[in-house]
Amino acid sequence: TQSFWWHNDGGGQPILYHTDAKGTMKDSIVLENIKNVDWEDLTADDKGNIYIGDFGNNSNRRKDLAIYIYNTQNKSVETINFEYPDQKQFPPSAAFQNYDLEAFFWFKDSLHLFSKNKVARGNDYCKHYVMAAKAGQQKVSLRDSIYLRNRVVTSAAISPDGKAIALMSYDYKKILGFIPASKASVFIFSGFSDCGFFKGKMATRKVPPFFIALQYESVDFLDEQTIYVASEQTLFIKPKAKRLKLKKKHL
């Protein structure tokens, strides 16, 4: 039986929500003694741990970046504190503000992090960082980067068989200066060796447009050929989620 874990964005309560595949609430878990400064993504390992990324950093000024490890068996919470090895200014100039982060996943005892550049004002590069999936103070390792024209990365996932990864992305602009418009797409990487994801084949799965701008911020694999994408709630728009099939050309 499929189920999903969800969370609030920054400033919300430090709560994990557990629903069934139709969105019906099964449980809500309040995590005591931690804050939701800017939660952005979730991932899980094969040992019953859920990793919560409190690393949203839109201003590129944060020095309190954290990942919380919630153990679903004993209900304990541990913390990873980390910093980027290549960030020297807080903040750097707009084009080089690659230190916002909204996307990560667990794979082979490591956490793989993917940076979000500035919408419309950045250099369109996404960086791939790696760290050990264990509590404590860490300095992450910069593994690779990729140029994604007019796209910023907002979530990441790896397929159940570990042979493909997905990066959720979108752009955002205002038509005539006031009409919000966005386009979303998922970049699929496959055929890589080890963890050199960006060295593999890249394909694009477009997310069908909606008649109003949606801010897609979540992606996960349901199986090797199916992904699920979701948008966050905004002032006027309710959150939405949809299932997308992948074709052979995507893998």
mmCIF file of C-alpha atoms in Angstrom:
data_model
loop_
_atom_site.group_PDB
_atom_site.id
_atom_site.type_symbol
_atom_site.label_atom_id
_atom_site.label_comp_id
_atom_site.label_asym_id
_atom_site.label_seq_id
_atom_site.Cartn_x
_atom_site.Cartn_y
_atom_site.Cartn_z
ATOM 1 C CA THR A 1 0.000 0.000 0.000
ATOM 2 C CA GLN A 2 1.471 3.338 -1.056
ATOM 3 C CA SER A 3 1.652 6.256 1.330
ATOM 4 C CA PHE A 4 3.325 9.646 1.385
ATOM 5 C CA TRP A 5 5.170 11.884 3.848
ATOM 6 C CA TRP A 6 4.697 15.663 3.610
ATOM 7 C CA HIS A 7 5.886 18.778 5.447
ATOM 8 C CA ASN A 8 5.247 22.501 5.743
ATOM 9 C CA ASP A 9 7.450 25.120 4.129
ATOM 10 C CA GLY A 10 9.613 27.504 6.122
ATOM 11 C CA GLY A 11 8.019 29.129 9.127
ATOM 12 C CA GLY A 12 5.445 26.371 9.531
ATOM 13 C CA GLN A 13 5.216 23.969 12.432
ATOM 14 C CA PRO A 14 7.875 21.208 12.715
ATOM 15 C CA ILE A 15 5.398 18.490 11.749
ATOM 16 C CA LEU A 16 5.599 15.479 9.450
ATOM 17 C CA TYR A 17 2.308 14.488 7.837
ATOM 18 C CA HIS A 18 1.636 10.901 6.753
ATOM 19 C CA THR A 19 -1.129 10.285 4.201
ATOM 20 C CA ASP A 20 -2.354 7.431 2.074
ATOM 21 C CA ALA A 21 -2.036 7.545 -1.708
ATOM 22 C CA LYS A 22 -5.271 9.554 -1.992
ATOM 23 C CA GLY A 23 -4.149 12.237 0.462
ATOM 24 C CA THR A 24 -6.190 11.067 3.442
ATOM 25 C CA MET A 25 -4.362 11.827 6.688
ATOM 26 C CA LYS A 26 -3.006 8.789 8.529
ATOM 27 C CA ASP A 27 -0.833 10.524 11.110
ATOM 28 C CA SER A 28 0.851 13.813 11.996
ATOM 29 C CA ILE A 29 4.034 13.830 14.028
ATOM 30 C CA VAL A 30 5.204 16.908 15.910
ATOM 31 C CA LEU A 31 8.987 16.930 16.238
ATOM 32 C CA GLU A 32 9.786 18.477 19.584
ATOM 33 C CA ASN A 33 12.770 20.754 20.254
ATOM 34 C CA ILE A 34 13.556 21.557 16.629
ATOM 35 C CA LYS A 35 12.457 24.438 14.404
ATOM 36 C CA ASN A 36 11.217 24.745 10.881
ATOM 37 C CA VAL A 37 13.425 27.609 9.725
ATOM 38 C CA ASP A 38 13.002 26.634 6.074
ATOM 39 C CA TRP A 39 12.191 22.974 5.483
ATOM 40 C CA GLU A 40 12.440 22.151 1.790
ATOM 41 C CA ASP A 41 12.645 18.407 1.067
ATOM 42 C CA LEU A 42 12.407 14.915 2.539
ATOM 43 C CA THR A 43 14.195 11.658 1.826
ATOM 44 C CA ALA A 44 14.498 8.286 3.556
ATOM 45 C CA ASP A 45 17.037 5.489 3.904
ATOM 46 C CA ASP A 46 16.604 1.711 4.188
ATOM 47 C CA LYS A 47 16.904 1.706 7.986
ATOM 48 C CA GLY A 48 13.690 3.527 8.910
ATOM 49 C CA ASN A 49 15.121 7.065 8.993
ATOM 50 C CA ILE A 50 13.480 10.111 7.416
ATOM 51 C CA TYR A 51 15.815 13.014 6.597
ATOM 52 C CA ILE A 52 14.348 16.520 6.760
ATOM 53 C CA GLY A 53 16.217 19.228 4.890
ATOM 54 C CA ASP A 54 16.139 22.514 6.819
ATOM 55 C CA PHE A 55 18.398 24.158 4.278
ATOM 56 C CA GLY A 56 16.269 26.660 2.396
ATOM 57 C CA ASN A 57 18.552 29.640 1.910
ATOM 58 C CA ASN A 58 16.986 32.081 -0.515
ATOM 59 C CA SER A 59 19.098 34.966 0.769
ATOM 60 C CA ASN A 60 22.314 32.870 0.657
ATOM 61 C CA ARG A 61 23.109 34.234 4.152
ATOM 62 C CA ARG A 62 22.371 31.232 6.382
ATOM 63 C CA LYS A 63 25.071 29.725 8.575
ATOM 64 C CA ASP A 64 22.709 27.388 10.447
ATOM 65 C CA LEU A 65 21.990 24.859 7.692
ATOM 66 C CA ALA A 66 20.671 21.581 9.079
ATOM 67 C CA ILE A 67 19.291 18.179 8.186
ATOM 68 C CA TYR A 68 17.224 16.398 10.835
ATOM 69 C CA ILE A 69 17.185 12.610 11.039
ATOM 70 C CA TYR A 70 13.904 11.248 12.382
ATOM 71 C CA ASN A 71 13.897 7.548 13.248
ATOM 72 C CA THR A 72 10.421 6.117 12.680
ATOM 73 C CA GLN A 73 11.065 3.203 15.055
ATOM 74 C CA ASN A 74 12.300 4.861 18.252
ATOM 75 C CA LYS A 75 10.971 8.369 17.410
ATOM 76 C CA SER A 76 14.364 9.967 18.069
ATOM 77 C CA VAL A 77 15.707 13.039 16.242
ATOM 78 C CA GLU A 78 19.376 13.697 15.436
ATOM 79 C CA THR A 79 20.898 16.646 13.616
ATOM 80 C CA ILE A 80 23.417 17.169 10.845
ATOM 81 C CA ASN A 81 24.905 20.683 10.706
ATOM 82 C CA PHE A 82 26.827 21.529 7.559
ATOM 83 C CA GLU A 83 28.426 24.230 5.442
ATOM 84 C CA TYR A 84 29.470 24.549 1.807
ATOM 85 C CA PRO A 85 33.193 24.259 1.044
ATOM 86 C CA ASP A 86 33.041 26.824 -1.759
ATOM 87 C CA GLN A 87 30.950 29.593 -0.184
ATOM 88 C CA LYS A 88 33.150 32.503 0.875
ATOM 89 C CA GLN A 89 30.623 35.373 0.836
ATOM 90 C CA PHE A 90 27.268 35.629 2.656
ATOM 91 C CA PRO A 91 25.733 36.459 0.241
ATOM 92 C CA PRO A 92 27.729 36.367 -3.001
ATOM 93 C CA SER A 93 26.612 38.435 -5.991
ATOM 94 C CA ALA A 94 23.243 37.448 -7.468
ATOM 95 C CA ALA A 95 24.608 35.438 -10.401
ATOM 96 C CA PHE A 96 26.606 33.200 -8.050
ATOM 97 C CA GLN A 97 23.991 32.651 -5.376
ATOM 98 C CA ASN A 98 23.974 28.859 -5.802
ATOM 99 C CA TYR A 99 23.716 28.191 -2.058
ATOM 100 C CA ASP A 100 19.974 27.975 -1.774
ATOM 101 C CA LEU A 101 18.965 24.321 -1.493
ATOM 102 C CA GLU A 102 15.619 22.583 -1.944
ATOM 103 C CA ALA A 103 16.520 19.125 -3.242
ATOM 104 C CA PHE A 104 18.225 16.016 -1.897
ATOM 105 C CA PHE A 105 17.996 12.237 -1.606
ATOM 106 C CA TRP A 106 19.657 9.356 0.227
ATOM 107 C CA PHE A 107 21.699 6.818 -1.754
ATOM 108 C CA LYS A 108 24.339 4.298 -0.626
ATOM 109 C CA ASP A 109 24.761 5.750 2.893
ATOM 110 C CA SER A 110 25.252 9.276 1.535
ATOM 111 C CA LEU A 111 23.056 12.331 1.081
ATOM 112 C CA HIS A 112 23.129 13.950 -2.357
ATOM 113 C CA LEU A 113 22.225 17.649 -2.400
ATOM 114 C CA PHE A 114 21.311 19.758 -5.441
ATOM 115 C CA SER A 115 21.445 23.535 -5.259
ATOM 116 C CA LYS A 116 18.889 26.063 -6.463
ATOM 117 C CA ASN A 117 20.149 29.135 -8.302
ATOM 118 C CA LYS A 118 18.367 32.497 -8.366
ATOM 119 C CA VAL A 119 15.211 32.564 -10.498
ATOM 120 C CA ALA A 120 15.786 34.769 -13.570
ATOM 121 C CA ARG A 121 18.879 36.432 -12.031
ATOM 122 C CA GLY A 122 21.290 33.538 -11.562
ATOM 123 C CA ASN A 123 23.772 31.754 -13.802
ATOM 124 C CA ASP A 124 21.471 28.694 -14.233
ATOM 125 C CA TYR A 125 23.928 26.244 -12.657
ATOM 126 C CA CYS A 126 22.858 23.497 -10.261
ATOM 127 C CA LYS A 127 25.574 22.064 -8.000
ATOM 128 C CA HIS A 128 25.718 18.475 -6.751
ATOM 129 C CA TYR A 129 27.090 18.101 -3.221
ATOM 130 C CA VAL A 130 27.612 14.910 -1.189
ATOM 131 C CA MET A 131 27.840 14.218 2.546
ATOM 132 C CA ALA A 132 27.728 11.205 4.847
ATOM 133 C CA ALA A 133 24.265 10.368 6.171
ATOM 134 C CA LYS A 134 25.191 10.629 9.825
ATOM 135 C CA ALA A 135 24.608 13.140 12.608
ATOM 136 C CA GLY A 136 27.206 15.750 13.523
ATOM 137 C CA GLN A 137 29.019 18.719 12.000
ATOM 138 C CA GLN A 138 29.929 18.190 8.357
ATOM 139 C CA LYS A 139 31.469 20.056 5.456
ATOM 140 C CA VAL A 140 29.909 18.743 2.277
ATOM 141 C CA SER A 141 31.904 17.793 -0.807
ATOM 142 C CA LEU A 142 31.243 19.450 -4.159
ATOM 143 C CA ARG A 143 30.916 16.631 -6.691
ATOM 144 C CA ASP A 144 29.699 18.232 -9.932
ATOM 145 C CA SER A 145 27.522 20.929 -11.498
ATOM 146 C CA ILE A 146 25.292 21.287 -14.536
ATOM 147 C CA TYR A 147 23.865 24.150 -16.577
ATOM 148 C CA LEU A 148 20.059 24.040 -16.785
ATOM 149 C CA ARG A 149 18.933 26.953 -18.918
ATOM 150 C CA ASN A 150 16.075 28.982 -17.413
ATOM 151 C CA ARG A 151 15.402 26.373 -14.734
ATOM 152 C CA VAL A 152 15.932 26.191 -10.977
ATOM 153 C CA VAL A 153 15.906 22.869 -9.102
ATOM 154 C CA THR A 154 13.340 22.457 -6.321
ATOM 155 C CA SER A 155 13.324 18.727 -5.467
ATOM 156 C CA ALA A 156 15.199 15.511 -6.205
ATOM 157 C CA ALA A 157 14.569 11.766 -6.062
ATOM 158 C CA ILE A 158 16.230 8.501 -7.044
ATOM 159 C CA SER A 159 14.419 5.525 -8.537
ATOM 160 C CA PRO A 160 13.887 2.408 -6.395
ATOM 161 C CA ASP A 161 16.497 0.481 -8.398
ATOM 162 C CA GLY A 162 19.032 3.348 -8.157
ATOM 163 C CA LYS A 163 19.410 3.562 -11.937
ATOM 164 C CA ALA A 164 17.786 6.957 -12.542
ATOM 165 C CA ILE A 165 17.408 10.260 -10.725
ATOM 166 C CA ALA A 166 14.853 13.029 -11.150
ATOM 167 C CA LEU A 167 15.325 16.757 -10.604
ATOM 168 C CA MET A 168 12.144 18.834 -10.337
ATOM 169 C CA SER A 169 12.565 22.288 -11.881
ATOM 170 C CA TYR A 170 10.644 25.354 -12.951
ATOM 171 C CA ASP A 171 10.997 28.913 -14.109
ATOM 172 C CA TYR A 172 8.844 31.853 -13.090
ATOM 173 C CA LYS A 173 8.115 35.203 -14.665
ATOM 174 C CA LYS A 174 5.413 37.833 -14.938
ATOM 175 C CA ILE A 175 3.769 38.544 -18.259
ATOM 176 C CA LEU A 176 3.122 42.249 -18.830
ATOM 177 C CA GLY A 177 4.729 42.802 -15.457
ATOM 178 C CA PHE A 178 1.874 41.417 -13.354
ATOM 179 C CA ILE A 179 0.475 38.096 -14.718
ATOM 180 C CA PRO A 180 2.336 35.202 -13.032
ATOM 181 C CA ALA A 181 3.481 32.432 -15.365
ATOM 182 C CA SER A 182 5.615 29.343 -14.795
ATOM 183 C CA LYS A 183 6.808 26.278 -16.675
ATOM 184 C CA ALA A 184 7.848 23.076 -14.932
ATOM 185 C CA SER A 185 9.841 20.097 -16.104
ATOM 186 C CA VAL A 186 11.583 17.099 -14.589
ATOM 187 C CA PHE A 187 15.122 16.286 -15.687
ATOM 188 C CA ILE A 188 15.773 12.537 -15.712
ATOM 189 C CA PHE A 189 19.362 11.249 -15.579
ATOM 190 C CA SER A 190 20.095 7.596 -16.287
ATOM 191 C CA GLY A 191 22.946 5.380 -17.506
ATOM 192 C CA PHE A 192 25.428 6.901 -15.033
ATOM 193 C CA SER A 193 28.132 5.007 -13.177
ATOM 194 C CA ASP A 194 28.662 5.180 -9.422
ATOM 195 C CA CYS A 195 27.220 8.576 -8.365
ATOM 196 C CA GLY A 196 28.255 10.606 -11.402
ATOM 197 C CA PHE A 197 24.631 11.462 -12.117
ATOM 198 C CA PHE A 198 25.280 14.410 -14.426
ATOM 199 C CA LYS A 199 27.573 12.265 -16.601
ATOM 200 C CA GLY A 200 24.656 10.046 -17.594
ATOM 201 C CA LYS A 201 22.008 10.494 -20.265
ATOM 202 C CA MET A 202 19.706 13.471 -19.618
ATOM 203 C CA ALA A 203 16.079 13.570 -20.732
ATOM 204 C CA THR A 204 13.298 16.051 -20.001
ATOM 205 C CA ARG A 205 9.764 15.183 -18.910
ATOM 206 C CA LYS A 206 7.600 18.272 -19.190
ATOM 207 C CA VAL A 207 4.896 18.806 -16.600
ATOM 208 C CA PRO A 208 1.577 19.608 -18.327
ATOM 209 C CA PRO A 209 0.748 23.305 -17.861
ATOM 210 C CA PHE A 210 -2.123 24.542 -15.744
ATOM 211 C CA PHE A 211 -4.101 27.689 -16.507
ATOM 212 C CA ILE A 212 -2.558 29.425 -13.491
ATOM 213 C CA ALA A 213 1.067 29.474 -12.357
ATOM 214 C CA LEU A 214 1.966 26.562 -10.090
ATOM 215 C CA GLN A 215 5.113 26.378 -7.992
ATOM 216 C CA TYR A 216 6.220 22.756 -8.267
ATOM 217 C CA GLU A 217 8.464 21.860 -5.337
ATOM 218 C CA SER A 218 8.307 18.080 -4.932
ATOM 219 C CA VAL A 219 9.101 14.928 -6.914
ATOM 220 C CA ASP A 220 9.388 11.239 -6.088
ATOM 221 C CA PHE A 221 9.415 7.901 -7.863
ATOM 222 C CA LEU A 222 6.443 5.594 -7.362
ATOM 223 C CA ASP A 223 8.248 2.925 -9.395
ATOM 224 C CA GLU A 224 10.912 2.878 -12.113
ATOM 225 C CA GLN A 225 8.503 4.220 -14.760
ATOM 226 C CA THR A 226 6.301 6.555 -12.693
ATOM 227 C CA ILE A 227 6.976 9.793 -10.866
ATOM 228 C CA TYR A 228 4.780 11.959 -8.689
ATOM 229 C CA VAL A 229 5.098 15.762 -8.674
ATOM 230 C CA ALA A 230 3.446 18.253 -6.338
ATOM 231 C CA SER A 231 3.134 22.026 -6.058
ATOM 232 C CA GLU A 232 3.077 24.019 -2.852
ATOM 233 C CA GLN A 233 0.244 26.179 -1.615
ATOM 234 C CA THR A 234 0.474 29.890 -2.318
ATOM 235 C CA LEU A 235 -1.699 32.788 -1.264
ATOM 236 C CA PHE A 236 -4.325 32.065 -3.941
ATOM 237 C CA ILE A 237 -3.575 28.514 -5.114
ATOM 238 C CA LYS A 238 -4.163 25.218 -3.317
ATOM 239 C CA PRO A 239 -1.462 22.514 -3.455
ATOM 240 C CA LYS A 240 -1.800 20.045 -6.303
ATOM 241 C CA ALA A 241 -0.176 16.707 -7.105
ATOM 242 C CA LYS A 242 -0.124 14.586 -10.230
ATOM 243 C CA ARG A 243 1.241 11.293 -11.477
ATOM 244 C CA LEU A 244 3.444 11.264 -14.602
ATOM 245 C CA LYS A 245 4.525 8.252 -16.642
ATOM 246 C CA LEU A 246 8.061 8.006 -17.998
ATOM 247 C CA LYS A 247 8.704 6.595 -21.462
ATOM 248 C CA LYS A 248 11.678 4.652 -22.764
ATOM 249 C CA LYS A 249 13.123 7.864 -24.200
ATOM 250 C CA HIS A 250 13.334 9.291 -20.670
ATOM 251 C CA LEU A 251 15.383 6.367 -19.299
#
